[in-house]
XYZ file of C-alpha atoms in Angstrom:
447
model
C 91.453 89.272 147.287
C 89.145 91.412 145.145
C 85.357 91.409 144.893
C 83.097 88.810 146.545
C 82.950 85.568 144.485
C 84.395 87.174 141.332
C 87.530 88.143 143.219
C 90.171 89.279 140.746
C 89.115 86.899 137.953
C 88.266 89.593 135.406
C 91.642 91.280 135.869
C 93.444 87.938 135.667
C 91.693 87.081 132.394
C 92.183 90.496 130.797
C 93.572 90.079 127.274
C 97.226 90.853 126.526
C 99.846 89.914 123.949
C 100.842 86.277 124.388
C 104.571 87.047 124.606
C 103.988 89.061 127.787
C 102.640 88.279 131.247
C 99.988 90.971 131.034
C 99.408 93.887 133.379
C 97.692 91.833 136.100
C 100.590 89.450 136.691
C 103.240 92.112 136.180
C 101.649 94.377 138.815
C 100.986 91.590 141.306
C 104.461 90.084 140.971
C 105.949 93.547 141.418
C 103.893 94.190 144.574
C 103.773 90.744 146.190
C 106.481 88.600 144.581
C 106.315 85.640 142.218
C 104.002 83.679 144.534
C 100.886 85.444 145.786
C 97.331 84.763 146.882
C 94.172 85.917 145.188
C 90.556 84.896 144.637
C 90.043 83.453 141.149
C 87.363 81.342 139.465
C 85.264 81.442 142.649
C 87.991 80.044 144.937
C 90.834 81.290 147.144
C 93.896 80.771 144.965
C 97.669 80.661 145.046
C 99.183 82.014 141.827
C 102.728 80.912 141.054
C 105.090 82.656 138.646
C 108.005 80.865 140.317
C 109.649 78.306 138.029
C 110.756 75.996 140.862
C 107.302 75.933 142.423
C 105.692 75.334 139.023
C 107.927 72.304 138.510
C 107.019 71.017 141.976
C 103.302 71.414 141.219
C 103.485 69.673 137.822
C 105.673 66.804 139.030
C 103.407 66.108 142.013
C 100.135 66.255 140.124
C 98.942 62.858 141.327
C 100.004 63.381 144.934
C 99.894 66.931 146.249
C 98.304 68.918 143.413
C 95.570 67.071 141.442
C 93.823 68.713 138.489
C 90.994 71.069 139.387
C 89.430 72.547 136.248
C 86.276 74.686 136.549
C 82.897 72.959 136.295
C 82.219 74.589 132.931
C 85.054 72.526 131.418
C 83.849 69.319 133.083
C 80.429 69.729 131.490
C 81.830 70.401 128.023
C 84.702 67.890 128.035
C 82.802 65.041 129.687
C 83.851 62.926 132.657
C 86.407 60.824 130.745
C 88.518 63.628 129.271
C 92.279 63.290 129.755
C 92.336 66.842 131.099
C 90.033 65.914 133.970
C 90.438 62.226 134.890
C 92.905 61.251 137.610
C 94.884 58.298 138.917
C 94.640 54.896 137.267
C 92.014 55.995 134.751
C 94.259 58.813 133.539
C 97.202 56.422 133.189
C 95.058 53.934 131.216
C 93.693 56.492 128.767
C 97.005 58.309 128.373
C 98.905 55.085 127.660
C 96.597 54.434 124.698
C 97.396 57.855 123.242
C 101.137 57.525 123.887
C 101.305 54.091 122.265
C 99.537 55.407 119.167
C 101.792 58.463 118.879
C 104.933 56.352 119.385
C 103.831 53.833 116.765
C 102.828 56.304 114.051
C 105.084 59.364 114.152
C 107.822 57.617 112.123
C 105.473 55.948 109.638
C 105.686 57.020 106.022
C 101.883 56.857 105.759
C 101.491 59.509 108.450
C 104.355 61.685 107.159
C 103.077 61.578 103.581
C 99.535 62.317 104.747
C 100.734 65.412 106.636
C 102.750 66.674 103.673
C 100.003 66.117 101.120
C 97.456 67.932 103.304
C 99.908 70.814 103.789
C 100.434 71.037 100.038
C 96.693 70.837 99.450
C 96.057 73.882 101.641
C 98.932 75.926 100.215
C 98.025 75.051 96.626
C 94.402 76.047 97.276
C 95.399 79.674 97.825
C 94.486 82.012 95.006
C 97.835 83.420 93.923
C 96.125 86.387 92.317
C 94.440 87.591 95.535
C 97.772 87.857 97.397
C 96.006 87.690 100.766
C 95.250 84.809 103.101
C 93.549 84.632 106.514
C 96.274 82.361 107.823
C 94.790 81.409 111.195
C 91.771 79.894 109.461
C 94.046 78.114 106.976
C 96.148 76.682 109.814
C 93.015 75.375 111.523
C 91.779 73.788 108.294
C 95.141 72.076 107.845
C 95.342 70.708 111.395
C 91.709 69.509 111.589
C 92.139 67.733 108.240
C 95.279 66.005 109.509
C 93.592 64.919 112.727
C 90.411 63.658 111.024
C 92.472 61.604 108.579
C 94.928 60.377 111.198
C 92.370 59.577 113.895
C 89.272 58.548 111.940
C 90.465 58.030 108.336
C 88.111 60.759 107.084
C 89.216 62.737 104.011
C 88.698 66.532 103.831
C 86.289 66.293 100.890
C 83.905 63.855 102.623
C 80.564 65.311 103.827
C 81.283 63.978 107.320
C 84.423 66.131 107.498
C 82.503 69.404 107.121
C 79.937 68.195 109.649
C 82.647 67.481 112.215
C 84.361 70.818 111.553
C 81.127 72.792 111.974
C 80.364 71.151 115.314
C 83.957 71.365 116.478
C 84.041 75.137 116.060
C 81.077 75.470 118.442
C 82.591 72.896 120.792
C 85.867 74.819 121.103
C 84.197 78.215 121.656
C 82.465 76.878 124.761
C 85.732 76.531 126.668
C 85.931 80.285 127.272
C 82.228 80.959 127.750
C 80.023 81.730 130.714
C 78.235 78.553 131.925
C 74.780 79.729 130.848
C 72.833 76.747 129.541
C 70.401 78.903 127.587
C 69.661 78.469 123.852
C 71.835 80.783 121.802
C 74.742 81.040 124.264
C 78.218 79.715 123.426
C 78.027 77.301 126.370
C 74.691 75.857 125.210
C 75.994 75.468 121.644
C 79.147 73.751 122.943
C 77.148 71.207 124.945
C 74.960 70.424 121.937
C 78.026 70.232 119.660
C 79.670 67.686 121.952
C 76.549 65.528 121.907
C 76.527 65.593 118.099
C 80.275 64.883 117.879
C 79.916 61.969 120.294
C 77.071 60.588 118.172
C 79.189 60.854 115.000
C 82.147 59.054 116.570
C 79.904 56.342 118.067
C 78.395 55.839 114.616
C 81.868 55.337 113.127
C 82.698 52.883 115.924
C 79.538 50.894 115.147
C 80.397 50.762 111.442
C 83.934 49.578 112.199
C 82.595 46.798 114.418
C 80.106 45.710 111.791
C 82.934 45.471 109.294
C 85.116 43.654 111.848
C 87.827 46.223 111.078
C 89.176 46.639 114.595
C 92.786 45.481 114.450
C 95.841 47.730 114.937
C 97.330 47.427 111.448
C 100.323 49.307 110.082
C 99.258 52.738 108.959
C 95.926 52.314 110.728
C 94.135 55.187 112.407
C 93.652 55.828 116.108
C 90.141 54.419 116.134
C 91.427 51.051 114.917
C 93.900 51.000 117.779
C 91.456 51.894 120.534
C 88.868 49.444 119.187
C 91.461 46.714 119.613
C 91.755 47.585 123.314
C 89.380 45.455 125.358
C 89.657 47.603 128.488
C 88.073 50.775 127.048
C 84.374 51.630 127.158
C 82.695 53.396 124.234
C 82.520 56.645 126.235
C 86.250 56.436 126.979
C 86.962 55.870 123.286
C 84.877 58.908 122.332
C 86.715 61.077 124.885
C 90.145 59.997 123.613
C 89.179 60.915 120.042
C 87.700 64.284 121.061
C 90.714 65.133 123.239
C 93.132 64.429 120.390
C 90.976 66.294 117.890
C 90.958 69.294 120.222
C 94.688 69.194 120.982
C 95.773 68.461 117.430
C 93.397 70.986 115.905
C 93.276 74.001 118.166
C 96.668 74.165 119.873
C 98.720 73.056 116.853
C 96.994 75.620 114.627
C 97.648 78.368 117.169
C 101.339 77.469 117.427
C 101.795 77.324 113.642
C 100.082 80.713 113.288
C 102.212 82.295 115.988
C 105.408 81.010 114.380
C 104.377 82.580 111.059
C 103.559 85.811 112.909
C 106.891 85.970 114.760
C 108.944 85.000 111.684
C 107.571 88.024 109.830
C 109.521 90.252 112.219
C 112.684 88.126 112.340
C 114.283 88.316 108.896
C 117.529 86.563 109.905
C 115.641 83.620 111.376
C 113.365 83.392 108.343
C 116.349 83.405 105.985
C 118.084 80.629 107.970
C 114.870 78.609 107.970
C 114.484 79.031 104.215
C 118.097 77.969 103.579
C 117.628 74.823 105.639
C 114.568 73.790 103.659
C 116.139 74.690 100.322
C 119.055 72.378 101.172
C 116.648 69.561 102.052
C 114.669 70.022 98.848
C 117.818 70.092 96.689
C 118.719 66.618 97.982
C 115.330 65.203 97.000
C 114.390 63.735 93.649
C 111.763 65.515 91.586
C 108.351 65.025 93.186
C 109.757 62.995 96.092
C 107.934 63.423 99.411
C 109.609 64.124 102.727
C 110.559 61.291 105.076
C 111.736 60.843 108.658
C 115.402 61.382 107.714
C 114.470 64.738 106.175
C 112.611 65.670 109.344
C 115.685 64.892 111.451
C 117.658 67.316 109.261
C 115.324 70.166 110.190
C 117.427 71.279 113.161
C 116.887 75.020 112.845
C 113.196 74.357 112.237
C 113.096 72.740 115.687
C 114.711 75.879 117.110
C 111.997 77.966 115.469
C 109.286 75.733 116.923
C 110.879 75.863 120.399
C 111.060 79.639 120.270
C 107.507 79.874 118.946
C 106.298 77.852 121.918
C 108.283 79.981 124.343
C 107.091 83.308 122.958
C 103.600 82.211 121.990
C 102.528 80.542 125.243
C 99.590 78.585 123.856
C 98.883 77.343 127.391
C 99.413 80.177 129.859
C 98.441 78.334 133.048
C 96.828 75.125 134.310
C 94.367 74.438 137.121
C 95.475 72.485 140.201
C 94.402 72.155 143.853
C 96.390 71.509 147.025
C 95.117 68.419 148.877
C 97.246 69.126 151.957
C 99.332 71.950 153.380
C 102.494 72.246 151.297
C 105.554 74.189 152.455
C 107.616 75.865 149.751
C 110.507 78.099 150.802
C 108.920 80.614 153.208
C 105.352 79.914 152.055
C 102.689 77.460 153.128
C 100.123 76.609 150.472
C 96.919 75.802 152.417
C 95.033 72.550 151.819
C 91.926 73.023 149.701
C 93.141 76.136 147.886
C 93.208 76.343 144.093
C 96.748 76.586 142.695
C 97.522 78.174 139.314
C 101.062 77.595 138.022
C 101.643 80.217 135.305
C 103.759 78.325 132.749
C 104.459 81.411 130.652
C 106.209 83.120 133.577
C 109.333 80.999 133.173
C 109.392 81.596 129.425
C 109.409 85.371 129.925
C 111.804 85.525 132.893
C 114.973 87.522 132.031
C 116.962 85.398 134.502
C 116.170 82.362 132.308
C 116.172 83.910 128.828
C 118.115 86.937 127.617
C 115.764 89.536 126.104
C 112.766 87.240 126.705
C 110.328 89.391 124.702
C 112.438 88.911 121.558
C 111.713 86.055 119.130
C 115.193 84.613 118.679
C 115.379 80.961 117.506
C 119.191 81.139 117.516
C 119.130 80.955 121.322
C 118.255 77.250 120.938
C 121.407 76.396 118.954
C 123.372 73.637 120.648
C 126.445 75.846 121.035
C 124.432 78.664 122.623
C 122.818 76.240 125.060
C 126.254 74.843 125.940
C 127.500 78.310 126.854
C 124.592 78.927 129.218
C 124.921 77.575 132.731
C 121.216 77.861 133.526
C 120.115 74.957 131.274
C 117.857 77.099 129.124
C 116.212 74.161 127.395
C 114.884 72.939 130.736
C 113.352 76.311 131.631
C 110.579 76.038 129.066
C 107.357 74.179 129.846
C 105.199 74.716 126.731
C 103.735 71.206 126.874
C 103.289 71.141 130.653
C 105.227 68.611 132.686
C 105.095 65.598 134.964
C 102.526 62.847 134.305
C 100.383 65.224 132.222
C 103.067 66.172 129.698
C 101.258 66.599 126.367
C 101.311 63.153 124.682
C 100.812 64.557 121.166
C 103.729 67.012 121.190
C 105.840 65.045 118.689
C 103.010 64.846 116.151
C 102.418 68.603 116.395
C 106.085 69.320 115.684
C 106.069 67.128 112.568
C 102.935 68.838 111.231
C 104.365 72.317 111.786
C 107.776 71.452 110.322
C 106.283 69.986 107.127
C 103.907 72.919 106.635
C 106.727 75.431 107.151
C 108.839 73.510 104.621
C 106.416 74.252 101.799
C 105.363 77.673 103.040
C 108.879 79.159 103.080
C 109.752 77.562 99.733
C 106.621 78.904 98.031
C 105.937 82.294 99.610
C 107.206 85.459 101.202
C 104.701 87.238 103.430
C 103.942 90.370 105.387
C 101.641 90.652 108.392
C 98.765 93.096 108.367
C 99.275 95.523 111.317
C 97.571 95.383 114.712
C 96.864 91.660 114.876
C 99.254 90.181 117.458
C 98.474 86.877 119.203
C 96.366 87.800 122.249
C 95.802 85.705 125.369
C 92.086 85.660 126.325
C 93.440 83.590 128.260
C 93.516 81.201 125.296
C 95.532 82.612 122.413
C 93.565 84.119 119.533
C 94.181 86.245 116.438
C 91.190 88.553 116.530
C 91.817 89.728 112.959
C 92.429 86.224 111.590
C 96.165 86.860 110.961
C 95.883 88.278 107.440
C 99.004 87.712 105.330
C 100.007 89.611 102.214
C 101.627 86.903 100.097
C 104.194 87.010 97.313
C 105.274 83.811 95.497
C 109.011 83.140 95.771
C 109.235 81.744 92.255
C 111.524 78.978 93.548
C 110.749 75.514 92.159
C 112.274 72.214 93.185
C 110.227 69.842 91.060
C 106.517 69.144 90.972
C 104.741 67.271 93.756
C 101.978 64.742 93.189
């Protein structure tokens, strides 16, 4: 069980490449099996690398295994965050997000906004420098999309840079020690959340003054939640911050990891490029992408699926057993923390052949048909059960549209020694520097 209080937490959190389990889990699974006990985050803990048990935990979140995130996250996220709230309150807040995502993902306004912001970032690159810190570029793209989509704020507005500055400090607090002392990451995160909340409340006040609170076609998220009479201002702020965080941080990480993995998979990159060349050839000069084009991006979806499987943006989630639970030959004691390791199923050779290899072709319909183990159901990149990520479809659209223009405009090479590392949250410590070379392919000018 490790040291007093700390237990084995430091070993569990030790950094490793995101397409591996890391030495801690590999050694413990080898010694004790896929389900073992430890002492993590100050609590006696059951760690599960068993796919069946992980499914059981996720599907019974509201009954046997409620969320149990550390106090540091409660203080930073606030008491109304979707990650933390339970029961009826979680269902109420989540339904607002789901209804917005369902209503907007097909809309031409949203699709055109995503494409224009992708083009804006790509066209801003200095073609003479031939080098880009891609992780930063991906984050700029995704935060711009979310600010426009959620709050109708354009990238060049002063408020946009203010939100971005505070959001960087807010995000860094999630993996910090809970030391509320000036200068620490935790202290800065708490202050950043207060400032972000104040900004969003100010926008809410302005919308109410202008009586602009109806859910109109092409409207932003704030218009929708202002039209809901059952949400408090604090709940509205939490919904906006949760979506900003999910749409900014996790989507940028996934896009960056896909670009990283594609650099070492020439066959996959060539197939991806051919798919997008075919789509562009069918478009008129300067015509933007639409939903029908997105549905034609079948191999792109395979690339995204494989990027999620190999990248493991979310390695594990925090749960707690509220009663004794029997699973196979084990009894999970009531009151113990439970950590289902989602990445374990993605990297299990009994589920995926050569699991360390980035191979988007494994997601082809024919390949899935030949496999008896239902490969597509063995991946849990967006979680599962009642807490399945509600913004997953929006993230896929953003990534697909950015990749469309990236592969048509550039070839790239990765600078060495900068793999995606789990800390436990995935990071590119070197910024994912790309050496770029224009393709020279043109399919008409875009507005």
